[in-house]
mmCIF file of C-alpha atoms and ligand atoms in Angstrom:
data_model
loop_
_atom_site.group_PDB
_atom_site.id
_atom_site.type_symbol
_atom_site.label_atom_id
_atom_site.label_comp_id
_atom_site.label_asym_id
_atom_site.label_seq_id
_atom_site.Cartn_x
_atom_site.Cartn_y
_atom_site.Cartn_z
ATOM 1 C CA MET A 20 4.709 9.414 -25.382
ATOM 2 C CA HIS A 21 7.839 7.559 -26.523
ATOM 3 C CA GLU A 22 8.958 4.431 -25.047
ATOM 4 C CA THR A 23 12.075 5.866 -24.192
ATOM 5 C CA ASP A 24 10.528 8.192 -21.654
ATOM 6 C CA ILE A 25 9.065 4.998 -19.808
ATOM 7 C CA LYS A 26 11.337 3.822 -17.448
ATOM 8 C CA GLN A 27 11.436 -0.201 -16.502
ATOM 9 C CA ILE A 28 12.135 -1.377 -13.495
ATOM 10 C CA ASP A 29 12.459 -5.356 -13.323
ATOM 11 C CA VAL A 30 11.438 -7.386 -10.547
ATOM 12 C CA LYS A 31 13.113 -10.588 -9.863
ATOM 13 C CA THR A 32 10.795 -12.691 -7.917
ATOM 14 C CA THR A 33 10.020 -16.451 -8.527
ATOM 15 C CA SER A 34 7.773 -15.075 -11.346
ATOM 16 C CA PRO A 35 9.799 -12.214 -12.341
ATOM 17 C CA TYR A 36 7.982 -8.804 -14.133
ATOM 18 C CA SER A 37 8.685 -5.054 -14.826
ATOM 19 C CA VAL A 38 7.122 -2.078 -13.473
ATOM 20 C CA PHE A 39 6.897 0.661 -16.056
ATOM 21 C CA VAL A 40 6.650 4.196 -14.843
ATOM 22 C CA GLY A 41 5.653 6.872 -17.455
ATOM 23 C CA GLU A 42 2.922 9.552 -18.731
ATOM 24 C CA CYS A 43 -0.113 8.953 -20.620
ATOM 25 C CA MET A 44 0.502 4.865 -21.061
ATOM 26 C CA LEU A 45 -2.751 3.925 -22.347
ATOM 27 C CA ASP A 46 -1.296 2.828 -25.972
ATOM 28 C CA PHE A 47 1.550 1.576 -24.222
ATOM 29 C CA ILE A 48 -0.400 -0.672 -21.947
ATOM 30 C CA LYS A 49 -3.096 -1.831 -24.457
ATOM 31 C CA GLU A 50 -0.055 -2.993 -26.993
ATOM 32 C CA ARG A 51 1.395 -4.997 -23.795
ATOM 33 C CA ILE A 52 -1.580 -6.794 -22.661
ATOM 34 C CA LYS A 53 -3.141 -7.833 -26.142
ATOM 35 C CA GLY A 54 -3.673 -11.355 -26.748
ATOM 36 C CA LYS A 55 -5.538 -12.503 -23.788
ATOM 37 C CA LYS A 56 -9.209 -11.714 -22.433
ATOM 38 C CA ASN A 57 -8.527 -8.654 -20.010
ATOM 39 C CA LEU A 58 -11.346 -7.747 -17.618
ATOM 40 C CA ILE A 59 -11.159 -4.722 -15.481
ATOM 41 C CA LEU A 60 -11.478 -4.110 -12.076
ATOM 42 C CA THR A 61 -11.802 -0.602 -10.946
ATOM 43 C CA ASP A 62 -13.540 1.611 -8.372
ATOM 44 C CA SER A 63 -16.466 3.962 -8.463
ATOM 45 C CA ASN A 64 -14.306 7.258 -8.267
ATOM 46 C CA VAL A 65 -11.551 6.074 -10.846
ATOM 47 C CA PHE A 66 -14.543 5.117 -13.017
ATOM 48 C CA SER A 67 -16.415 8.268 -12.773
ATOM 49 C CA PHE A 68 -13.008 10.214 -13.935
ATOM 50 C CA HIS A 69 -11.755 7.547 -16.374
ATOM 51 C CA GLU A 70 -14.413 5.539 -17.939
ATOM 52 C CA LYS A 71 -13.147 6.518 -21.200
ATOM 53 C CA TYR A 72 -9.460 5.089 -20.749
ATOM 54 C CA LEU A 73 -10.905 2.086 -19.134
ATOM 55 C CA ASN A 74 -13.305 1.236 -21.993
ATOM 56 C CA ASN A 75 -10.259 1.447 -24.345
ATOM 57 C CA ILE A 76 -8.770 -1.226 -22.227
ATOM 58 C CA SER A 77 -11.735 -3.658 -21.843
ATOM 59 C CA LYS A 78 -15.398 -3.595 -22.101
ATOM 60 C CA ASP A 79 -15.865 -6.174 -19.339
ATOM 61 C CA ILE A 80 -15.847 -3.782 -16.255
ATOM 62 C CA PHE A 81 -16.341 -4.453 -12.567
ATOM 63 C CA VAL A 82 -17.044 -1.229 -10.529
ATOM 64 C CA LEU A 83 -16.387 -1.516 -6.727
ATOM 65 C CA LYS A 84 -17.686 0.978 -4.397
ATOM 66 C CA ALA A 85 -14.661 3.112 -3.587
ATOM 67 C CA GLY A 86 -12.898 2.840 -0.182
ATOM 68 C CA GLU A 87 -11.866 0.340 2.236
ATOM 69 C CA GLU A 88 -14.985 -0.885 3.137
ATOM 70 C CA SER A 89 -15.004 -2.734 -0.045
ATOM 71 C CA LYS A 90 -12.084 -4.808 0.798
ATOM 72 C CA ASN A 91 -14.191 -7.545 2.146
ATOM 73 C CA TYR A 92 -15.434 -11.121 1.404
ATOM 74 C CA ARG A 93 -18.925 -9.862 0.203
ATOM 75 C CA GLU A 94 -17.593 -8.051 -2.867
ATOM 76 C CA LEU A 95 -14.959 -10.660 -3.212
ATOM 77 C CA LEU A 96 -17.666 -12.843 -4.173
ATOM 78 C CA ARG A 97 -19.239 -10.364 -6.294
ATOM 79 C CA ILE A 98 -16.126 -10.416 -8.358
ATOM 80 C CA TYR A 99 -15.922 -13.762 -8.660
ATOM 81 C CA ASP A 100 -19.546 -13.734 -9.963
ATOM 82 C CA PHE A 101 -18.367 -11.092 -12.688
ATOM 83 C CA LEU A 102 -15.383 -13.423 -13.635
ATOM 84 C CA ILE A 103 -17.988 -16.175 -14.142
ATOM 85 C CA ASP A 104 -20.813 -14.246 -16.079
ATOM 86 C CA ARG A 105 -18.285 -12.898 -18.193
ATOM 87 C CA GLY A 106 -16.794 -16.140 -19.215
ATOM 88 C CA ALA A 107 -13.204 -15.692 -17.826
ATOM 89 C CA ASP A 108 -11.078 -18.580 -18.139
ATOM 90 C CA ARG A 109 -7.733 -19.880 -16.806
ATOM 91 C CA TYR A 110 -6.237 -17.844 -19.867
ATOM 92 C CA SER A 111 -7.902 -14.524 -19.094
ATOM 93 C CA ARG A 112 -6.370 -11.725 -16.930
ATOM 94 C CA LEU A 113 -7.669 -9.355 -14.296
ATOM 95 C CA VAL A 114 -6.612 -5.628 -14.740
ATOM 96 C CA CYS A 115 -6.782 -3.667 -11.751
ATOM 97 C CA VAL A 116 -6.944 -0.217 -12.412
ATOM 98 C CA GLY A 117 -7.411 1.696 -9.072
ATOM 99 C CA GLY A 118 -5.947 2.348 -5.564
ATOM 100 C CA GLY A 119 -4.575 -0.298 -3.252
ATOM 101 C CA VAL A 120 -7.971 -1.505 -2.226
ATOM 102 C CA VAL A 121 -8.732 -2.377 -6.138
ATOM 103 C CA GLY A 122 -5.285 -3.792 -6.121
ATOM 104 C CA ASP A 123 -5.490 -5.763 -2.940
ATOM 105 C CA ILE A 124 -8.902 -7.190 -3.571
ATOM 106 C CA GLY A 125 -8.566 -7.876 -7.227
ATOM 107 C CA GLY A 126 -5.101 -9.636 -6.740
ATOM 108 C CA PHE A 127 -7.180 -11.991 -4.228
ATOM 109 C CA ALA A 128 -9.461 -12.570 -6.620
ATOM 110 C CA ALA A 129 -7.114 -13.295 -9.487
ATOM 111 C CA SER A 130 -4.895 -15.545 -7.256
ATOM 112 C CA THR A 131 -7.768 -17.987 -6.397
ATOM 113 C CA TYR A 132 -10.144 -17.721 -9.112
ATOM 114 C CA MET A 133 -9.621 -20.905 -11.284
ATOM 115 C CA ARG A 134 -6.547 -21.175 -8.908
ATOM 116 C CA GLY A 135 -4.878 -18.376 -10.304
ATOM 117 C CA ILE A 136 -5.397 -16.274 -13.503
ATOM 118 C CA GLY A 137 -3.389 -13.485 -15.415
ATOM 119 C CA LEU A 138 -2.962 -10.268 -13.239
ATOM 120 C CA VAL A 139 -1.974 -6.756 -14.127
ATOM 121 C CA HIS A 140 -2.063 -3.623 -11.778
ATOM 122 C CA VAL A 141 -2.599 -0.326 -13.415
ATOM 123 C CA PRO A 142 -2.216 1.859 -9.908
ATOM 124 C CA THR A 143 -4.151 5.158 -9.913
ATOM 125 C CA SER A 144 -3.517 6.424 -6.617
ATOM 126 C CA LEU A 145 0.014 7.610 -5.669
ATOM 127 C CA LEU A 146 -0.104 4.850 -2.718
ATOM 128 C CA ALA A 147 -0.807 2.284 -5.265
ATOM 129 C CA MET A 148 2.081 3.855 -7.094
ATOM 130 C CA VAL A 149 4.658 3.614 -4.541
ATOM 131 C CA ASP A 150 3.708 0.616 -2.771
ATOM 132 C CA SER A 151 0.548 -1.709 -2.870
ATOM 133 C CA SER A 152 0.842 -2.489 -6.772
ATOM 134 C CA ILE A 153 4.578 -3.729 -6.054
ATOM 135 C CA GLY A 154 5.436 -7.094 -4.309
ATOM 136 C CA GLY A 155 2.577 -9.244 -4.644
ATOM 137 C CA LYS A 156 0.835 -9.030 -1.257
ATOM 138 C CA THR A 157 -3.179 -9.382 -1.814
ATOM 139 C CA ALA A 158 -5.581 -9.468 0.651
ATOM 140 C CA ILE A 159 -8.962 -8.515 1.983
ATOM 141 C CA ASN A 160 -10.341 -7.633 5.766
ATOM 142 C CA TYR A 161 -12.465 -9.914 7.648
ATOM 143 C CA GLY A 162 -14.116 -9.547 11.220
ATOM 144 C CA ASN A 163 -12.246 -6.804 12.948
ATOM 145 C CA LEU A 164 -8.913 -8.040 11.519
ATOM 146 C CA LYS A 165 -7.154 -5.911 8.476
ATOM 147 C CA ASN A 166 -5.639 -8.083 5.505
ATOM 148 C CA ILE A 167 -6.061 -11.274 7.699
ATOM 149 C CA ILE A 168 -7.095 -13.506 4.464
ATOM 150 C CA GLY A 169 -4.756 -13.085 1.638
ATOM 151 C CA SER A 170 -2.014 -14.483 -0.547
ATOM 152 C CA PHE A 171 1.370 -13.734 -2.358
ATOM 153 C CA TYR A 172 0.444 -13.224 -6.132
ATOM 154 C CA GLN A 173 2.712 -11.658 -8.080
ATOM 155 C CA PRO A 174 1.374 -9.638 -11.232
ATOM 156 C CA GLU A 175 2.653 -9.895 -14.835
ATOM 157 C CA ALA A 176 3.455 -6.490 -14.908
ATOM 158 C CA VAL A 177 2.871 -3.086 -13.539
ATOM 159 C CA PHE A 178 1.993 0.075 -15.342
ATOM 160 C CA VAL A 179 2.311 3.246 -13.353
ATOM 161 C CA ASP A 180 0.609 5.944 -15.356
ATOM 162 C CA VAL A 181 1.248 9.354 -13.340
ATOM 163 C CA SER A 182 -1.206 11.027 -15.399
ATOM 164 C CA PHE A 183 -3.960 9.521 -13.057
ATOM 165 C CA LEU A 184 -2.774 11.762 -10.107
ATOM 166 C CA LYS A 185 -4.413 14.471 -11.886
ATOM 167 C CA THR A 186 -7.657 13.956 -10.524
ATOM 168 C CA LEU A 187 -6.290 12.410 -7.214
ATOM 169 C CA PRO A 188 -7.600 14.211 -4.216
ATOM 170 C CA ASP A 189 -5.238 15.907 -1.959
ATOM 171 C CA ARG A 190 -5.820 14.178 1.259
ATOM 172 C CA GLU A 191 -5.280 10.789 -0.750
ATOM 173 C CA TYR A 192 -2.352 12.005 -2.431
ATOM 174 C CA ILE A 193 -0.763 13.236 1.168
ATOM 175 C CA SER A 194 -1.439 9.837 2.982
ATOM 176 C CA ALA A 195 0.949 7.973 0.283
ATOM 177 C CA PHE A 196 3.784 10.248 2.015
ATOM 178 C CA ALA A 197 3.512 7.890 5.205
ATOM 179 C CA GLU A 198 4.567 4.945 3.112
ATOM 180 C CA ILE A 199 7.404 7.074 1.603
ATOM 181 C CA VAL A 200 8.393 8.360 4.963
ATOM 182 C CA LYS A 201 8.570 4.515 5.900
ATOM 183 C CA TYR A 202 11.054 3.725 3.206
ATOM 184 C CA GLY A 203 13.091 6.563 4.369
ATOM 185 C CA ILE A 204 13.142 5.461 7.868
ATOM 186 C CA ILE A 205 13.753 1.746 7.444
ATOM 187 C CA ARG A 206 16.327 1.609 4.842
ATOM 188 C CA ASP A 207 16.921 4.844 3.037
ATOM 189 C CA LYS A 208 18.360 7.784 4.719
ATOM 190 C CA GLU A 209 19.325 9.963 1.368
ATOM 191 C CA LEU A 210 15.395 9.492 0.550
ATOM 192 C CA PHE A 211 14.606 10.713 4.321
ATOM 193 C CA GLU A 212 16.665 13.663 4.065
ATOM 194 C CA PHE A 213 15.353 14.648 0.600
ATOM 195 C CA LEU A 214 11.770 14.690 1.920
ATOM 196 C CA GLY A 215 12.695 17.076 4.670
ATOM 197 C CA ALA A 216 14.040 19.088 1.966
ATOM 198 C CA ASN A 217 11.648 19.269 -0.623
ATOM 199 C CA ILE A 218 8.246 19.589 1.606
ATOM 200 C CA LYS A 219 7.248 22.737 -0.330
ATOM 201 C CA ALA A 220 7.361 20.936 -3.518
ATOM 202 C CA ILE A 221 5.744 17.953 -2.327
ATOM 203 C CA ARG A 222 2.634 20.088 -1.394
ATOM 204 C CA ASP A 223 2.859 22.136 -4.543
ATOM 205 C CA ARG A 224 2.762 18.540 -6.293
ATOM 206 C CA ASN A 225 6.295 19.347 -8.466
ATOM 207 C CA ASP A 226 6.066 16.877 -11.148
ATOM 208 C CA LYS A 227 9.777 16.147 -11.282
ATOM 209 C CA VAL A 228 9.719 15.571 -7.414
ATOM 210 C CA ILE A 229 6.927 13.484 -7.706
ATOM 211 C CA ARG A 230 8.256 11.243 -10.518
ATOM 212 C CA LEU A 231 11.758 10.971 -8.615
ATOM 213 C CA LEU A 232 9.770 10.405 -5.252
ATOM 214 C CA ILE A 233 7.863 7.202 -7.102
ATOM 215 C CA GLU A 234 10.614 5.844 -8.705
ATOM 216 C CA LYS A 235 12.833 5.674 -5.470
ATOM 217 C CA SER A 236 10.135 4.323 -3.406
ATOM 218 C CA ILE A 237 9.344 1.601 -6.017
ATOM 219 C CA LYS A 238 13.278 0.560 -6.082
ATOM 220 C CA ASN A 239 13.182 0.555 -2.304
ATOM 221 C CA LYS A 240 10.222 -1.780 -2.429
ATOM 222 C CA VAL A 241 11.395 -4.018 -5.138
ATOM 223 C CA GLU A 242 14.867 -4.327 -3.446
ATOM 224 C CA VAL A 243 13.355 -5.654 -0.173
ATOM 225 C CA VAL A 244 10.702 -7.921 -1.796
ATOM 226 C CA GLU A 245 13.405 -9.482 -4.004
ATOM 227 C CA ALA A 246 15.386 -9.934 -0.773
ATOM 228 C CA ASP A 247 12.710 -11.670 0.584
ATOM 229 C CA GLU A 248 9.638 -12.548 -1.404
ATOM 230 C CA LYS A 249 7.228 -14.167 0.986
ATOM 231 C CA GLU A 250 8.070 -12.146 4.119
ATOM 232 C CA LYS A 251 10.101 -14.594 6.191
ATOM 233 C CA GLY A 252 12.495 -12.136 7.530
ATOM 234 C CA LEU A 253 13.498 -8.713 5.996
ATOM 235 C CA ARG A 254 10.590 -7.843 4.277
ATOM 236 C CA THR A 255 8.978 -7.799 7.784
ATOM 237 C CA ILE A 256 10.600 -4.058 7.972
ATOM 238 C CA LEU A 257 7.797 -2.607 5.294
ATOM 239 C CA ASN A 258 5.506 -3.226 8.033
ATOM 240 C CA PHE A 259 7.062 -0.485 10.088
ATOM 241 C CA GLY A 260 4.140 1.384 11.944
ATOM 242 C CA HIS A 261 1.681 -1.129 10.752
ATOM 243 C CA THR A 262 0.928 -3.231 13.590
ATOM 244 C CA PHE A 263 -0.449 0.137 15.537
ATOM 245 C CA ALA A 264 -1.943 1.244 12.264
ATOM 246 C CA HIS A 265 -3.824 -1.980 11.490
ATOM 247 C CA ALA A 266 -5.634 -1.825 14.931
ATOM 248 C CA ILE A 267 -6.446 2.045 14.759
ATOM 249 C CA GLU A 268 -7.751 1.101 11.136
ATOM 250 C CA SER A 269 -9.957 -1.616 12.375
ATOM 251 C CA LEU A 270 -11.177 0.152 15.696
ATOM 252 C CA THR A 271 -12.307 3.083 13.942
ATOM 253 C CA GLU A 272 -13.853 0.803 11.410
ATOM 254 C CA TYR A 273 -12.005 2.181 8.397
ATOM 255 C CA LYS A 274 -14.047 5.332 8.521
ATOM 256 C CA VAL A 275 -11.925 7.745 10.035
ATOM 257 C CA TYR A 276 -8.067 7.687 8.767
ATOM 258 C CA LEU A 277 -7.316 6.475 5.341
ATOM 259 C CA HIS A 278 -4.392 3.498 5.524
ATOM 260 C CA GLY A 279 -1.471 6.200 5.004
ATOM 261 C CA GLU A 280 -2.923 8.458 7.734
ATOM 262 C CA ALA A 281 -3.109 5.230 10.333
ATOM 263 C CA VAL A 282 0.589 4.107 9.130
ATOM 264 C CA ALA A 283 1.860 7.941 9.708
ATOM 265 C CA ILE A 284 0.401 7.690 13.356
ATOM 266 C CA GLY A 285 1.406 4.008 13.835
ATOM 267 C CA MET A 286 4.992 5.144 12.799
ATOM 268 C CA ILE A 287 5.235 7.604 15.719
ATOM 269 C CA MET A 288 3.928 4.865 17.905
ATOM 270 C CA ALA A 289 6.817 2.488 16.908
ATOM 271 C CA LEU A 290 9.431 5.571 17.299
ATOM 272 C CA GLY A 291 7.771 6.039 20.717
ATOM 273 C CA LEU A 292 8.661 2.316 21.448
ATOM 274 C CA SER A 293 11.883 2.457 20.188
ATOM 275 C CA LYS A 294 12.564 5.164 22.545
ATOM 276 C CA ARG A 295 10.920 3.679 25.855
ATOM 277 C CA LEU A 296 13.300 0.644 24.683
ATOM 278 C CA GLU A 297 16.211 3.252 24.503
ATOM 279 C CA LEU A 298 16.925 2.597 20.843
ATOM 280 C CA ILE A 299 16.779 6.107 19.984
ATOM 281 C CA ASP A 300 16.032 9.663 21.691
ATOM 282 C CA ASP A 301 13.514 12.384 21.481
ATOM 283 C CA SER A 302 15.300 14.116 18.205
ATOM 284 C CA LEU A 303 14.160 11.554 15.775
ATOM 285 C CA ILE A 304 10.574 11.298 16.952
ATOM 286 C CA ASN A 305 10.611 15.250 16.668
ATOM 287 C CA GLN A 306 11.886 15.243 13.392
ATOM 288 C CA VAL A 307 9.671 12.583 12.088
ATOM 289 C CA ARG A 308 6.704 14.394 13.784
ATOM 290 C CA SER A 309 7.608 17.747 12.019
ATOM 291 C CA LEU A 310 8.217 15.910 8.704
ATOM 292 C CA LEU A 311 4.766 14.487 8.711
ATOM 293 C CA GLU A 312 3.159 17.789 10.188
ATOM 294 C CA GLY A 313 4.773 19.588 7.236
ATOM 295 C CA MET A 314 3.313 17.256 4.719
ATOM 296 C CA GLY A 315 -0.167 17.523 6.177
ATOM 297 C CA LEU A 316 -0.406 14.131 7.802
ATOM 298 C CA PRO A 317 -1.613 13.355 11.200
ATOM 299 C CA TYR A 318 1.113 12.126 13.907
ATOM 300 C CA ARG A 319 -0.990 11.540 16.881
ATOM 301 C CA LEU A 320 -4.440 10.225 17.442
ATOM 302 C CA ASP A 321 -7.379 12.673 17.674
ATOM 303 C CA MET A 322 -9.899 10.259 18.765
ATOM 304 C CA ASP A 323 -9.954 7.980 21.689
ATOM 305 C CA ILE A 324 -9.318 4.309 21.331
ATOM 306 C CA LYS A 325 -8.541 2.100 24.081
ATOM 307 C CA ALA A 326 -5.250 0.957 24.260
ATOM 308 C CA GLU A 327 -6.616 -2.438 25.912
ATOM 309 C CA GLU A 328 -8.680 -3.080 22.754
ATOM 310 C CA ALA A 329 -5.823 -2.364 20.436
ATOM 311 C CA TYR A 330 -3.334 -4.598 22.203
ATOM 312 C CA GLU A 331 -6.119 -7.520 21.775
ATOM 313 C CA ILE A 332 -6.178 -6.913 17.923
ATOM 314 C CA MET A 333 -2.252 -6.881 17.948
ATOM 315 C CA LEU A 334 -2.351 -10.202 19.353
ATOM 316 C CA LYS A 335 -3.789 -11.289 15.999
ATOM 317 C CA ASP A 336 -1.361 -9.599 13.888
ATOM 318 C CA LYS A 337 0.325 -11.752 10.835
ATOM 319 C CA LYS A 338 3.678 -10.998 12.286
ATOM 320 C CA ASN A 339 3.128 -13.023 15.511
ATOM 321 C CA LYS A 340 5.163 -16.206 16.164
ATOM 322 C CA GLU A 341 3.911 -18.568 19.000
ATOM 323 C CA SER A 342 1.562 -15.857 20.522
ATOM 324 C CA ALA A 343 4.644 -13.357 20.690
ATOM 325 C CA LEU A 344 4.131 -9.719 19.232
ATOM 326 C CA ARG A 345 6.479 -8.857 16.837
ATOM 327 C CA PHE A 346 7.444 -4.875 16.237
ATOM 328 C CA ILE A 347 9.452 -3.352 13.566
ATOM 329 C CA LEU A 348 11.614 -0.847 15.743
ATOM 330 C CA THR A 349 14.467 1.760 14.869
ATOM 331 C CA ARG A 350 17.869 2.501 16.327
ATOM 332 C CA GLY A 351 17.996 5.360 13.756
ATOM 333 C CA VAL A 352 17.175 6.278 9.846
ATOM 334 C CA GLY A 353 18.143 3.249 8.172
ATOM 335 C CA ASN A 354 18.864 1.266 10.934
ATOM 336 C CA SER A 355 15.457 -1.022 11.352
ATOM 337 C CA ILE A 356 15.476 -3.941 14.056
ATOM 338 C CA ILE A 357 12.786 -6.667 14.249
ATOM 339 C CA SER A 358 11.841 -6.803 18.205
ATOM 340 C CA SER A 359 9.631 -9.523 20.399
ATOM 341 C CA GLY A 360 9.409 -10.228 23.844
ATOM 342 C CA ILE A 361 8.193 -6.206 24.956
ATOM 343 C CA ALA A 362 6.206 -6.052 27.849
ATOM 344 C CA LYS A 363 2.490 -5.555 27.293
ATOM 345 C CA GLU A 364 2.618 -2.455 29.772
ATOM 346 C CA VAL A 365 5.606 -0.635 27.639
ATOM 347 C CA ILE A 366 3.330 -1.440 24.386
ATOM 348 C CA MET A 367 0.164 -0.083 25.958
ATOM 349 C CA ASP A 368 2.047 3.247 27.001
ATOM 350 C CA ALA A 369 3.593 3.826 23.551
ATOM 351 C CA ILE A 370 -0.478 3.589 22.254
ATOM 352 C CA ASN A 371 -1.422 6.145 25.122
ATOM 353 C CA GLU A 372 1.270 8.260 24.217
ATOM 354 C CA GLY A 373 0.331 8.658 20.841
ATOM 355 C CA LYS A 374 -3.005 9.907 21.491
HETATM 356 N N1 NAD B 403 -0.689 -4.853 -1.001
HETATM 357 C C1 NAD B 403 0.357 -4.020 -0.510
HETATM 358 O O1 NAD B 403 1.570 -4.360 -0.149
HETATM 359 C C2 NAD B 403 -0.481 -2.827 0.101
HETATM 360 C C3 NAD B 403 0.711 -1.964 0.391
HETATM 361 C C4 NAD B 403 -0.007 -0.698 1.189
HETATM 362 C C5 NAD B 403 -1.346 -0.502 1.311
HETATM 363 N N2 NAD B 403 -1.979 -1.373 0.958
HETATM 364 C C6 NAD B 403 -3.599 -1.580 0.911
HETATM 365 O O2 NAD B 403 -3.976 -0.117 0.074
HETATM 366 C C7 NAD B 403 -5.075 0.176 0.721
HETATM 367 C C8 NAD B 403 -4.846 1.704 0.680
HETATM 368 O O3 NAD B 403 -4.628 1.967 -0.826
HETATM 369 P P1 NAD B 403 -4.958 3.612 -1.446
HETATM 370 O O4 NAD B 403 -4.550 4.707 -0.670
HETATM 371 O O5 NAD B 403 -4.573 3.579 -2.723
HETATM 372 O O6 NAD B 403 -6.538 3.550 -1.115
HETATM 373 P P2 NAD B 403 -7.917 3.528 -1.900
HETATM 374 O O7 NAD B 403 -7.617 2.296 -3.167
HETATM 375 O O8 NAD B 403 -8.973 3.265 -1.182
HETATM 376 O O9 NAD B 403 -7.805 4.946 -3.082
HETATM 377 C C9 NAD B 403 -7.691 6.083 -2.169
HETATM 378 C C10 NAD B 403 -9.005 6.854 -2.661
HETATM 379 O O10 NAD B 403 -8.442 7.222 -3.660
HETATM 380 C C11 NAD B 403 -9.676 7.138 -5.144
HETATM 381 N N3 NAD B 403 -8.840 7.197 -6.114
HETATM 382 C C12 NAD B 403 -7.811 6.260 -6.358
HETATM 383 N N4 NAD B 403 -7.126 6.724 -7.484
HETATM 384 C C13 NAD B 403 -7.868 7.966 -8.055
HETATM 385 C C14 NAD B 403 -7.489 8.798 -9.282
HETATM 386 N N5 NAD B 403 -6.551 8.697 -9.932
HETATM 387 N N6 NAD B 403 -8.368 10.160 -9.157
HETATM 388 C C15 NAD B 403 -9.498 10.045 -8.261
HETATM 389 N N7 NAD B 403 -9.614 9.199 -7.426
HETATM 390 C C16 NAD B 403 -8.979 8.098 -7.135
HETATM 391 C C17 NAD B 403 -10.195 6.046 -4.568
HETATM 392 O O11 NAD B 403 -11.567 5.875 -5.082
HETATM 393 C C18 NAD B 403 -10.325 6.139 -3.061
HETATM 394 O O12 NAD B 403 -11.463 6.808 -2.957
HETATM 395 C C19 NAD B 403 -5.496 -0.273 1.932
HETATM 396 O O13 NAD B 403 -6.166 -1.285 1.887
HETATM 397 C C20 NAD B 403 -3.939 -0.773 2.265
HETATM 398 O O14 NAD B 403 -4.156 -2.154 3.265
HETATM 399 C C21 NAD B 403 -1.414 -2.744 0.371
HETATM 400 O O1 LIG B 404 4.362 -4.927 1.263
HETATM 401 C C1 LIG B 404 4.850 -5.442 2.328
HETATM 402 O O2 LIG B 404 5.449 -6.215 2.710
HETATM 403 C C2 LIG B 404 3.996 -4.333 3.381
HETATM 404 O O3 LIG B 404 4.167 -4.675 4.503
HETATM 405 C C3 LIG B 404 3.619 -3.193 2.662
HETATM 406 C C4 LIG B 404 2.411 -2.596 3.551
HETATM 407 O O4 LIG B 404 2.591 -0.892 3.419
HETATM 408 C C5 LIG B 404 1.193 -2.731 3.435
HETATM 409 O O5 LIG B 404 0.262 -1.814 4.047
HETATM 410 C C6 LIG B 404 0.899 -4.216 3.540
HETATM 411 O O6 LIG B 404 -0.460 -4.564 3.266
HETATM 412 C C7 LIG B 404 0.920 -4.560 5.016
HETATM 413 O O7 LIG B 404 1.003 -6.020 5.104
HETATM 414 P P1 LIG B 404 0.151 -6.999 5.970
HETATM 415 O O8 LIG B 404 1.145 -8.269 6.038
HETATM 416 O O9 LIG B 404 0.699 -6.407 7.317
HETATM 417 O O10 LIG B 404 -1.396 -7.042 5.991
HETATM 418 ZN ZN1 ZN B 405 0.839 0.035 4.198
#
């Protein structure tokens, strides 16, 4: 692969870095990260498919058990032990090669070990390529709360090697489209319409379409993060559907829905709430529902969760201010608003309607 085939997107945060998007990027990555002690964090699935690739980067590899259930403090402590055992110092770097789980827990470990060591993301799931590897949010889950412990910690670079997608299972591939649809709804009408017009190409994993969607998604996320790195205001829109999604993930103990699937259902609930508040009518809900369905994503809960329990979890959401729940709602595609002071019954109705 020639360097000219690699797209560079710069991220102008307090600590600036670049996102590189290309194919078969191993040599490119090695060249860019040489000169520091590199240690790898990955998960069992990525390791089993890509052991050679990983060994080529570093022989110091920590393998997490794949899945959301590994995003916890026990695994975090094991990562610290690994860093200590392998002699990682302040000048070392953690290279997270995996999906959002590896990136989130690895980013948090890197941000706290010795008060912060180098961090590089090599996202291997589509969701990590379009969303989680960008923007510096790191986290672990604790108790029944999703991402409740974490930090903002920007990486030194992100290398999006799309060749990894060849081994990504369909369910994981499709789940990323919830976050891509999210970008469309919150701020990118053209992207929203493109998705609707390309469902078949998406399901067929058309290379050109995937590459274009990755780049468009990264640009959307980068623009928001550059404008509001620490989520003081605008960045909250990236949480569209997530207040509901996190409650769903937590109440089902991360065993039923992938993050993207929960976000898909959560977005329909957020749209339902927008309709109850007379911000939109049924037509947008129907449009998004058929888009999600066409892609193979769930759009309603197919198991019973108690609205009251979901509400209790939402009361602990990180967006809340002075005990008031805050939701990202929409007045239409590309027109999101942040709303608080919504009556409990209205929120509960939106949850119940999404079942
Ligand atoms: N930090 C952020 O801004 C941000 C944004 C979105 C999501 N997230 C977090 O990211 C997580 C979801 O990310 P995810 O969907 O990548 O989940 P994940 O990390 O669990 O990966 C999904 C599955 O795909 C497998 N996998 C990954 N790459 C593969 C490959 N190339 N080949 C074969 N299998 C592969 C993994 O082993 C796992 O089983 C959630 O914890 C979510 O909260 C964080
Ligand atoms: O980057 C952001 O900001 C996001 O909100 C992206 C979300 O897709 C992601 O799931 C994020 O981890 C949720 O953030 P949280 O602050 O609600 O934990
Ligand atoms: Zn998300």
